[in-house]
């Protein structure tokens, strides 16, 4: 799978005053009518159960100049708290209340219509309720265990 290039994104949610964000590459469009997308988070991390509890998520598409955020939310530095990770960016809320990254290439604010554990991951399918667009910049990709720009 290291040869499978993926767009780097941060999937976020909020529930009962707690925010969670995770760097992922496993996300894609599912439908354009209604607009829906899919995002996968690791099921072995108990902190990711918040995505199912909240019923919402935002998929924040990163630009090549947002590597620091990608690293922070990837868990590479376990000493960083969730609060410290979120402090590295500017966040807003759209329709669902999930944290949306200001300056993301695109951010999709979604209501979860289905969540299912498949092997090692929780597959979240969300209906897009709102979209935020940032500036046109090179996209951040991950391939061969490293970041790339497109």
Short mmCIF file of N, CA and C in Angstrom, two decimals:
data_model
loop_
_atom_site.label_atom_id
_atom_site.label_comp_id
_atom_site.label_asym_id
_atom_site.label_seq_id
_atom_site.Cartn_x
_atom_site.Cartn_y
_atom_site.Cartn_z
N UNK A 1 0.81 -1.21 0.00
CA UNK A 1 0.00 0.00 0.00
C UNK A 1 0.85 1.27 0.00
N UNK A 2 2.15 1.14 0.30
CA UNK A 2 2.99 2.34 0.31
C UNK A 2 3.12 2.96 -1.08
N UNK A 3 2.84 2.21 -2.12
CA UNK A 3 2.90 2.73 -3.49
C UNK A 3 1.59 3.36 -3.93
N UNK A 4 0.59 3.31 -3.07
CA UNK A 4 -0.71 3.89 -3.38
C UNK A 4 -0.70 5.34 -2.91
N UNK A 5 -0.64 6.27 -3.85
CA UNK A 5 -0.61 7.69 -3.50
C UNK A 5 -1.97 8.13 -2.98
N UNK A 6 -1.96 8.90 -1.91
CA UNK A 6 -3.21 9.40 -1.34
C UNK A 6 -3.10 10.86 -0.96
N UNK A 7 -4.20 11.56 -1.15
CA UNK A 7 -4.26 12.96 -0.75
C UNK A 7 -4.31 13.01 0.77
N UNK A 8 -3.51 13.85 1.38
CA UNK A 8 -3.43 13.95 2.84
C UNK A 8 -4.56 14.86 3.33
N UNK A 9 -5.30 14.33 4.31
CA UNK A 9 -6.43 15.05 4.86
C UNK A 9 -6.47 14.87 6.37
N UNK A 10 -7.11 15.80 7.03
CA UNK A 10 -7.37 15.65 8.47
C UNK A 10 -8.88 15.51 8.62
N UNK A 11 -9.28 14.39 9.18
CA UNK A 11 -10.70 14.19 9.47
C UNK A 11 -10.92 14.57 10.93
N UNK A 12 -11.94 15.37 11.18
CA UNK A 12 -12.18 15.92 12.51
C UNK A 12 -13.62 15.70 12.94
N UNK A 13 -13.82 15.75 14.23
CA UNK A 13 -15.16 15.73 14.79
C UNK A 13 -15.13 16.39 16.16
N UNK A 14 -16.32 16.61 16.70
CA UNK A 14 -16.47 17.15 18.05
C UNK A 14 -17.70 16.51 18.67
N UNK A 15 -17.57 16.22 19.96
CA UNK A 15 -18.70 15.60 20.68
C UNK A 15 -18.58 15.91 22.16
N UNK A 16 -19.63 16.50 22.71
CA UNK A 16 -19.70 16.81 24.14
C UNK A 16 -18.45 17.54 24.64
N UNK A 17 -18.02 18.56 23.90
CA UNK A 17 -16.89 19.38 24.30
C UNK A 17 -15.52 18.83 23.96
N UNK A 18 -15.45 17.65 23.40
CA UNK A 18 -14.17 17.04 23.02
C UNK A 18 -14.00 17.11 21.50
N UNK A 19 -12.79 17.47 21.07
CA UNK A 19 -12.49 17.47 19.64
C UNK A 19 -11.46 16.39 19.34
N UNK A 20 -11.58 15.80 18.15
CA UNK A 20 -10.65 14.76 17.70
C UNK A 20 -10.33 15.04 16.25
N UNK A 21 -9.05 14.87 15.90
CA UNK A 21 -8.60 15.01 14.53
C UNK A 21 -7.55 13.97 14.22
N UNK A 22 -7.60 13.41 13.02
CA UNK A 22 -6.67 12.35 12.61
C UNK A 22 -6.26 12.59 11.16
N UNK A 23 -4.96 12.48 10.89
CA UNK A 23 -4.46 12.56 9.52
C UNK A 23 -4.76 11.25 8.82
N UNK A 24 -5.35 11.35 7.63
CA UNK A 24 -5.68 10.14 6.85
C UNK A 24 -5.38 10.36 5.37
N UNK A 25 -5.28 9.27 4.66
CA UNK A 25 -5.25 9.31 3.19
C UNK A 25 -6.38 8.47 2.61
N UNK A 26 -7.07 7.72 3.45
CA UNK A 26 -8.16 6.84 2.99
C UNK A 26 -9.48 7.61 3.00
N UNK A 27 -9.75 8.31 1.91
CA UNK A 27 -10.98 9.08 1.76
C UNK A 27 -11.27 9.24 0.27
N UNK A 28 -12.54 9.31 -0.08
CA UNK A 28 -12.90 9.50 -1.49
C UNK A 28 -14.36 9.93 -1.60
N UNK A 29 -14.71 10.37 -2.80
CA UNK A 29 -16.08 10.71 -3.12
C UNK A 29 -16.88 9.41 -3.29
N UNK A 30 -18.12 9.41 -2.82
CA UNK A 30 -19.00 8.26 -2.98
C UNK A 30 -20.11 8.57 -3.99
N UNK A 31 -20.65 9.78 -3.91
CA UNK A 31 -21.79 10.15 -4.75
C UNK A 31 -21.80 11.66 -4.93
N UNK A 32 -22.35 12.09 -6.07
CA UNK A 32 -22.49 13.53 -6.25
C UNK A 32 -23.93 14.00 -6.08
N UNK A 33 -24.88 13.06 -6.01
CA UNK A 33 -26.27 13.43 -5.83
C UNK A 33 -27.00 12.37 -5.02
N UNK A 34 -27.11 12.51 -3.71
CA UNK A 34 -26.62 13.64 -2.93
C UNK A 34 -25.10 13.56 -2.76
N UNK A 35 -24.46 14.69 -2.50
CA UNK A 35 -23.01 14.66 -2.32
C UNK A 35 -22.63 13.89 -1.06
N UNK A 36 -21.85 12.84 -1.23
CA UNK A 36 -21.42 12.00 -0.11
C UNK A 36 -19.97 11.63 -0.28
N UNK A 37 -19.29 11.46 0.85
CA UNK A 37 -17.93 10.96 0.80
C UNK A 37 -17.66 9.99 1.91
N UNK A 38 -16.51 9.34 1.78
CA UNK A 38 -16.11 8.26 2.66
C UNK A 38 -14.77 8.62 3.28
N UNK A 39 -14.62 8.35 4.56
CA UNK A 39 -13.36 8.55 5.26
C UNK A 39 -13.15 7.36 6.20
N UNK A 40 -11.92 6.89 6.30
CA UNK A 40 -11.61 5.73 7.14
C UNK A 40 -10.66 6.14 8.26
N UNK A 41 -10.98 5.68 9.48
CA UNK A 41 -10.10 5.89 10.64
C UNK A 41 -9.82 4.54 11.28
N UNK A 42 -8.69 4.44 11.92
CA UNK A 42 -8.25 3.18 12.51
C UNK A 42 -9.16 2.78 13.68
N UNK A 43 -9.72 1.59 13.60
CA UNK A 43 -10.63 1.11 14.64
C UNK A 43 -9.91 0.67 15.90
N UNK A 44 -8.61 0.39 15.81
CA UNK A 44 -7.88 -0.10 16.98
C UNK A 44 -7.59 1.01 18.00
N UNK A 45 -7.75 2.26 17.60
CA UNK A 45 -7.54 3.37 18.53
C UNK A 45 -8.89 3.71 19.16
N UNK A 46 -9.03 3.47 20.46
CA UNK A 46 -10.33 3.72 21.12
C UNK A 46 -10.78 5.17 21.04
N UNK A 47 -9.84 6.10 20.87
CA UNK A 47 -10.21 7.52 20.76
C UNK A 47 -11.02 7.80 19.50
N UNK A 48 -10.93 6.92 18.50
CA UNK A 48 -11.66 7.15 17.25
C UNK A 48 -13.14 6.78 17.34
N UNK A 49 -13.56 6.19 18.44
CA UNK A 49 -14.99 5.90 18.63
C UNK A 49 -15.82 7.18 18.65
N UNK A 50 -15.19 8.30 18.96
CA UNK A 50 -15.90 9.58 18.99
C UNK A 50 -16.53 9.93 17.64
N UNK A 51 -15.96 9.45 16.55
CA UNK A 51 -16.53 9.74 15.24
C UNK A 51 -17.93 9.16 15.13
N UNK A 52 -18.11 7.92 15.57
CA UNK A 52 -19.42 7.29 15.52
C UNK A 52 -20.39 7.95 16.51
N UNK A 53 -19.89 8.29 17.69
CA UNK A 53 -20.74 8.92 18.71
C UNK A 53 -21.25 10.28 18.27
N UNK A 54 -20.40 11.04 17.59
CA UNK A 54 -20.75 12.42 17.24
C UNK A 54 -21.76 12.51 16.11
N UNK A 55 -21.72 11.56 15.19
CA UNK A 55 -22.62 11.61 14.04
C UNK A 55 -22.23 12.62 12.99
N UNK A 56 -20.99 13.10 13.06
CA UNK A 56 -20.54 14.12 12.11
C UNK A 56 -19.03 14.07 11.95
N UNK A 57 -18.56 14.59 10.84
CA UNK A 57 -17.12 14.76 10.64
C UNK A 57 -16.89 15.81 9.57
N UNK A 58 -15.70 16.37 9.59
CA UNK A 58 -15.25 17.26 8.52
C UNK A 58 -14.01 16.64 7.91
N UNK A 59 -13.95 16.66 6.60
CA UNK A 59 -12.78 16.17 5.87
C UNK A 59 -12.06 17.40 5.34
N UNK A 60 -10.86 17.65 5.89
CA UNK A 60 -10.07 18.85 5.60
C UNK A 60 -8.91 18.47 4.70
N UNK A 61 -8.95 18.93 3.45
CA UNK A 61 -7.97 18.58 2.44
C UNK A 61 -6.76 19.51 2.54
N UNK A 62 -5.56 18.93 2.76
CA UNK A 62 -4.37 19.73 3.04
C UNK A 62 -3.61 20.14 1.79
N UNK A 63 -2.98 21.31 1.89
CA UNK A 63 -2.09 21.82 0.86
C UNK A 63 -0.65 21.43 1.21
N UNK A 64 0.23 21.53 0.23
CA UNK A 64 1.62 21.12 0.42
C UNK A 64 2.33 21.90 1.53
N UNK A 65 1.87 23.10 1.82
CA UNK A 65 2.51 23.90 2.89
C UNK A 65 1.92 23.61 4.27
N UNK A 66 1.11 22.56 4.40
CA UNK A 66 0.49 22.22 5.68
C UNK A 66 1.03 20.91 6.25
N UNK A 67 2.29 20.59 5.95
CA UNK A 67 2.91 19.36 6.44
C UNK A 67 2.96 19.33 7.96
N UNK A 68 3.21 20.46 8.60
CA UNK A 68 3.27 20.49 10.06
C UNK A 68 1.96 20.02 10.68
N UNK A 69 0.84 20.45 10.10
CA UNK A 69 -0.47 20.01 10.60
C UNK A 69 -0.66 18.52 10.34
N UNK A 70 -0.25 18.05 9.16
CA UNK A 70 -0.37 16.63 8.84
C UNK A 70 0.40 15.80 9.86
N UNK A 71 1.60 16.22 10.17
CA UNK A 71 2.41 15.49 11.16
C UNK A 71 1.79 15.54 12.55
N UNK A 72 1.30 16.70 12.94
CA UNK A 72 0.73 16.85 14.29
C UNK A 72 -0.47 15.93 14.49
N UNK A 73 -1.34 15.84 13.49
CA UNK A 73 -2.55 15.03 13.63
C UNK A 73 -2.31 13.56 13.27
N UNK A 74 -1.11 13.22 12.81
CA UNK A 74 -0.80 11.83 12.46
C UNK A 74 -0.49 10.98 13.69
N UNK A 75 -0.19 11.63 14.81
CA UNK A 75 0.17 10.89 16.01
C UNK A 75 1.65 10.56 16.08
N UNK A 76 2.45 11.08 15.15
CA UNK A 76 3.90 10.83 15.18
C UNK A 76 4.53 11.36 16.45
N UNK A 77 3.95 12.39 17.00
CA UNK A 77 4.42 12.93 18.28
C UNK A 77 3.33 12.71 19.31
N UNK A 78 3.35 11.57 20.00
CA UNK A 78 2.28 11.26 20.95
C UNK A 78 2.23 12.20 22.14
N UNK A 79 3.26 13.00 22.32
CA UNK A 79 3.26 13.94 23.45
C UNK A 79 2.32 15.11 23.21
N UNK A 80 1.96 15.36 21.95
CA UNK A 80 1.04 16.46 21.64
C UNK A 80 -0.37 16.08 22.05
N UNK A 81 -0.99 16.91 22.85
CA UNK A 81 -2.39 16.68 23.21
C UNK A 81 -3.29 17.12 22.06
N UNK A 82 -4.53 16.71 22.12
CA UNK A 82 -5.50 17.13 21.11
C UNK A 82 -5.61 18.65 21.09
N UNK A 83 -5.61 19.25 22.26
CA UNK A 83 -5.70 20.71 22.35
C UNK A 83 -4.50 21.38 21.66
N UNK A 84 -3.30 20.84 21.85
CA UNK A 84 -2.10 21.41 21.21
C UNK A 84 -2.16 21.24 19.70
N UNK A 85 -2.65 20.12 19.24
CA UNK A 85 -2.77 19.89 17.79
C UNK A 85 -3.71 20.91 17.17
N UNK A 86 -4.88 21.07 17.77
CA UNK A 86 -5.85 22.02 17.23
C UNK A 86 -5.34 23.47 17.32
N UNK A 87 -4.49 23.76 18.30
CA UNK A 87 -3.94 25.12 18.45
C UNK A 87 -2.99 25.48 17.31
N UNK A 88 -2.53 24.49 16.55
CA UNK A 88 -1.62 24.75 15.44
C UNK A 88 -2.32 25.31 14.20
N UNK A 89 -3.64 25.30 14.19
CA UNK A 89 -4.40 25.80 13.04
C UNK A 89 -5.54 26.68 13.51
N UNK A 90 -6.16 27.35 12.55
CA UNK A 90 -7.36 28.14 12.82
C UNK A 90 -8.56 27.31 12.38
N UNK A 91 -9.54 27.18 13.25
CA UNK A 91 -10.68 26.30 13.01
C UNK A 91 -11.98 27.07 13.10
N UNK A 92 -12.94 26.64 12.33
CA UNK A 92 -14.27 27.22 12.36
C UNK A 92 -15.29 26.09 12.34
N UNK A 93 -16.54 26.43 12.52
CA UNK A 93 -17.62 25.45 12.40
C UNK A 93 -18.55 25.90 11.29
N UNK A 94 -19.06 24.94 10.55
CA UNK A 94 -20.04 25.23 9.52
C UNK A 94 -21.40 24.72 10.01
N UNK A 95 -22.03 23.81 9.30
CA UNK A 95 -23.38 23.35 9.64
C UNK A 95 -23.40 22.35 10.79
N UNK A 96 -22.53 21.33 10.75
CA UNK A 96 -22.63 20.23 11.71
C UNK A 96 -21.95 20.49 13.04
N UNK A 97 -21.03 21.43 13.09
CA UNK A 97 -20.27 21.69 14.31
C UNK A 97 -18.95 20.96 14.38
N UNK A 98 -18.62 20.16 13.35
CA UNK A 98 -17.31 19.52 13.29
C UNK A 98 -16.26 20.58 12.99
N UNK A 99 -15.04 20.48 13.55
CA UNK A 99 -14.01 21.48 13.28
C UNK A 99 -13.57 21.48 11.82
N UNK A 100 -13.61 22.66 11.21
CA UNK A 100 -13.23 22.85 9.81
C UNK A 100 -11.99 23.74 9.79
N UNK A 101 -10.96 23.27 9.11
CA UNK A 101 -9.69 23.99 9.04
C UNK A 101 -9.79 25.17 8.09
N UNK A 102 -9.57 26.37 8.62
CA UNK A 102 -9.48 27.55 7.76
C UNK A 102 -8.20 27.43 6.97
N UNK A 103 -8.25 27.63 5.67
CA UNK A 103 -7.06 27.53 4.84
C UNK A 103 -6.86 26.16 4.23
N UNK A 104 -7.75 25.20 4.51
CA UNK A 104 -7.67 23.91 3.83
C UNK A 104 -8.00 24.15 2.35
N UNK A 105 -7.43 23.33 1.48
CA UNK A 105 -7.77 23.47 0.06
C UNK A 105 -9.27 23.37 -0.14
N UNK A 106 -9.87 22.40 0.55
CA UNK A 106 -11.31 22.24 0.60
C UNK A 106 -11.63 21.54 1.91
N UNK A 107 -12.75 21.85 2.48
CA UNK A 107 -13.20 21.18 3.70
C UNK A 107 -14.67 20.82 3.50
N UNK A 108 -14.97 19.56 3.77
CA UNK A 108 -16.31 19.03 3.56
C UNK A 108 -16.91 18.72 4.93
N UNK A 109 -17.98 19.41 5.26
CA UNK A 109 -18.66 19.26 6.54
C UNK A 109 -19.78 18.23 6.35
N UNK A 110 -19.68 17.10 7.06
CA UNK A 110 -20.56 15.96 6.77
C UNK A 110 -21.36 15.47 7.97
N UNK A 111 -22.55 15.00 7.67
CA UNK A 111 -23.40 14.28 8.62
C UNK A 111 -23.23 12.80 8.31
N UNK A 112 -22.90 12.01 9.31
CA UNK A 112 -22.67 10.58 9.08
C UNK A 112 -24.00 9.89 8.79
N UNK A 113 -24.05 9.20 7.66
CA UNK A 113 -25.24 8.43 7.31
C UNK A 113 -25.01 6.94 7.55
N UNK A 114 -23.73 6.53 7.61
CA UNK A 114 -23.42 5.15 7.95
C UNK A 114 -21.99 5.08 8.46
N UNK A 115 -21.79 4.25 9.46
CA UNK A 115 -20.45 3.98 10.00
C UNK A 115 -20.38 2.49 10.25
N UNK A 116 -19.33 1.88 9.73
CA UNK A 116 -19.22 0.43 9.82
C UNK A 116 -17.76 0.04 10.02
N UNK A 117 -17.53 -0.90 10.91
CA UNK A 117 -16.18 -1.43 11.10
C UNK A 117 -15.94 -2.46 10.01
N UNK A 118 -14.87 -2.25 9.26
CA UNK A 118 -14.45 -3.16 8.20
C UNK A 118 -12.99 -3.51 8.46
N UNK A 119 -12.75 -4.74 8.91
CA UNK A 119 -11.40 -5.21 9.23
C UNK A 119 -10.78 -4.27 10.27
N UNK A 120 -9.73 -3.55 9.91
CA UNK A 120 -9.00 -2.72 10.87
C UNK A 120 -9.51 -1.29 11.00
N UNK A 121 -10.49 -0.91 10.17
CA UNK A 121 -10.89 0.50 10.14
C UNK A 121 -12.39 0.71 10.32
N UNK A 122 -12.72 1.91 10.75
CA UNK A 122 -14.11 2.37 10.78
C UNK A 122 -14.32 3.17 9.49
N UNK A 123 -15.25 2.72 8.69
CA UNK A 123 -15.58 3.42 7.44
C UNK A 123 -16.74 4.36 7.73
N UNK A 124 -16.50 5.63 7.55
CA UNK A 124 -17.51 6.66 7.78
C UNK A 124 -18.02 7.13 6.43
N UNK A 125 -19.32 7.08 6.23
CA UNK A 125 -19.91 7.63 5.01
C UNK A 125 -20.74 8.82 5.44
N UNK A 126 -20.42 9.96 4.84
CA UNK A 126 -21.08 11.19 5.24
C UNK A 126 -21.72 11.94 4.09
N UNK A 127 -22.88 12.50 4.37
CA UNK A 127 -23.52 13.39 3.41
C UNK A 127 -22.94 14.79 3.62
N UNK A 128 -22.48 15.40 2.55
CA UNK A 128 -21.87 16.73 2.63
C UNK A 128 -22.98 17.76 2.87
N UNK A 129 -22.87 18.45 3.99
CA UNK A 129 -23.85 19.47 4.37
C UNK A 129 -23.38 20.88 4.00
N UNK A 130 -22.06 21.06 3.95
CA UNK A 130 -21.49 22.37 3.61
C UNK A 130 -20.06 22.17 3.15
N UNK A 131 -19.53 23.15 2.43
CA UNK A 131 -18.17 23.09 1.90
C UNK A 131 -17.51 24.44 2.11
N UNK A 132 -16.22 24.39 2.42
CA UNK A 132 -15.41 25.60 2.53
C UNK A 132 -14.21 25.42 1.61
N UNK A 133 -13.89 26.45 0.81
CA UNK A 133 -12.75 26.38 -0.10
C UNK A 133 -11.68 27.37 0.32
N UNK A 134 -10.42 26.93 0.27
CA UNK A 134 -9.29 27.80 0.52
C UNK A 134 -8.67 28.23 -0.80
N UNK A 135 -7.48 28.80 -0.70
CA UNK A 135 -6.76 29.25 -1.89
C UNK A 135 -6.31 28.06 -2.74
N UNK A 136 -6.14 28.32 -4.03
CA UNK A 136 -5.58 27.31 -4.93
C UNK A 136 -4.08 27.21 -4.66
N UNK A 137 -3.65 26.03 -4.20
CA UNK A 137 -2.25 25.77 -3.89
C UNK A 137 -1.94 24.34 -4.29
N UNK A 138 -0.66 23.99 -4.35
CA UNK A 138 -0.32 22.57 -4.59
C UNK A 138 -0.87 21.70 -3.46
N UNK A 139 -1.36 20.52 -3.84
CA UNK A 139 -1.93 19.57 -2.89
C UNK A 139 -0.83 18.77 -2.20
N UNK A 140 -1.12 18.29 -0.99
CA UNK A 140 -0.21 17.44 -0.24
C UNK A 140 -0.61 15.98 -0.44
N UNK A 141 0.33 15.17 -0.94
CA UNK A 141 0.11 13.74 -1.14
C UNK A 141 1.06 12.95 -0.26
N UNK A 142 0.73 11.68 -0.04
CA UNK A 142 1.59 10.78 0.70
C UNK A 142 1.80 9.53 -0.14
N UNK A 143 3.07 9.20 -0.41
CA UNK A 143 3.40 8.02 -1.20
C UNK A 143 4.82 7.59 -0.86
N UNK A 144 5.07 6.28 -0.90
CA UNK A 144 6.39 5.73 -0.56
C UNK A 144 6.87 6.22 0.80
N UNK A 145 5.94 6.28 1.74
CA UNK A 145 6.21 6.66 3.13
C UNK A 145 6.78 8.08 3.28
N UNK A 146 6.35 8.97 2.36
CA UNK A 146 6.79 10.35 2.45
C UNK A 146 5.80 11.29 1.79
N UNK A 147 5.90 12.57 2.14
CA UNK A 147 5.03 13.59 1.58
C UNK A 147 5.54 14.00 0.21
N UNK A 148 4.61 14.35 -0.65
CA UNK A 148 4.88 14.82 -2.00
C UNK A 148 3.91 15.98 -2.28
N UNK A 149 4.27 16.83 -3.19
CA UNK A 149 3.38 17.93 -3.60
C UNK A 149 2.92 17.69 -5.03
N UNK A 150 1.70 18.09 -5.29
CA UNK A 150 1.16 17.96 -6.65
C UNK A 150 0.57 19.28 -7.06
#
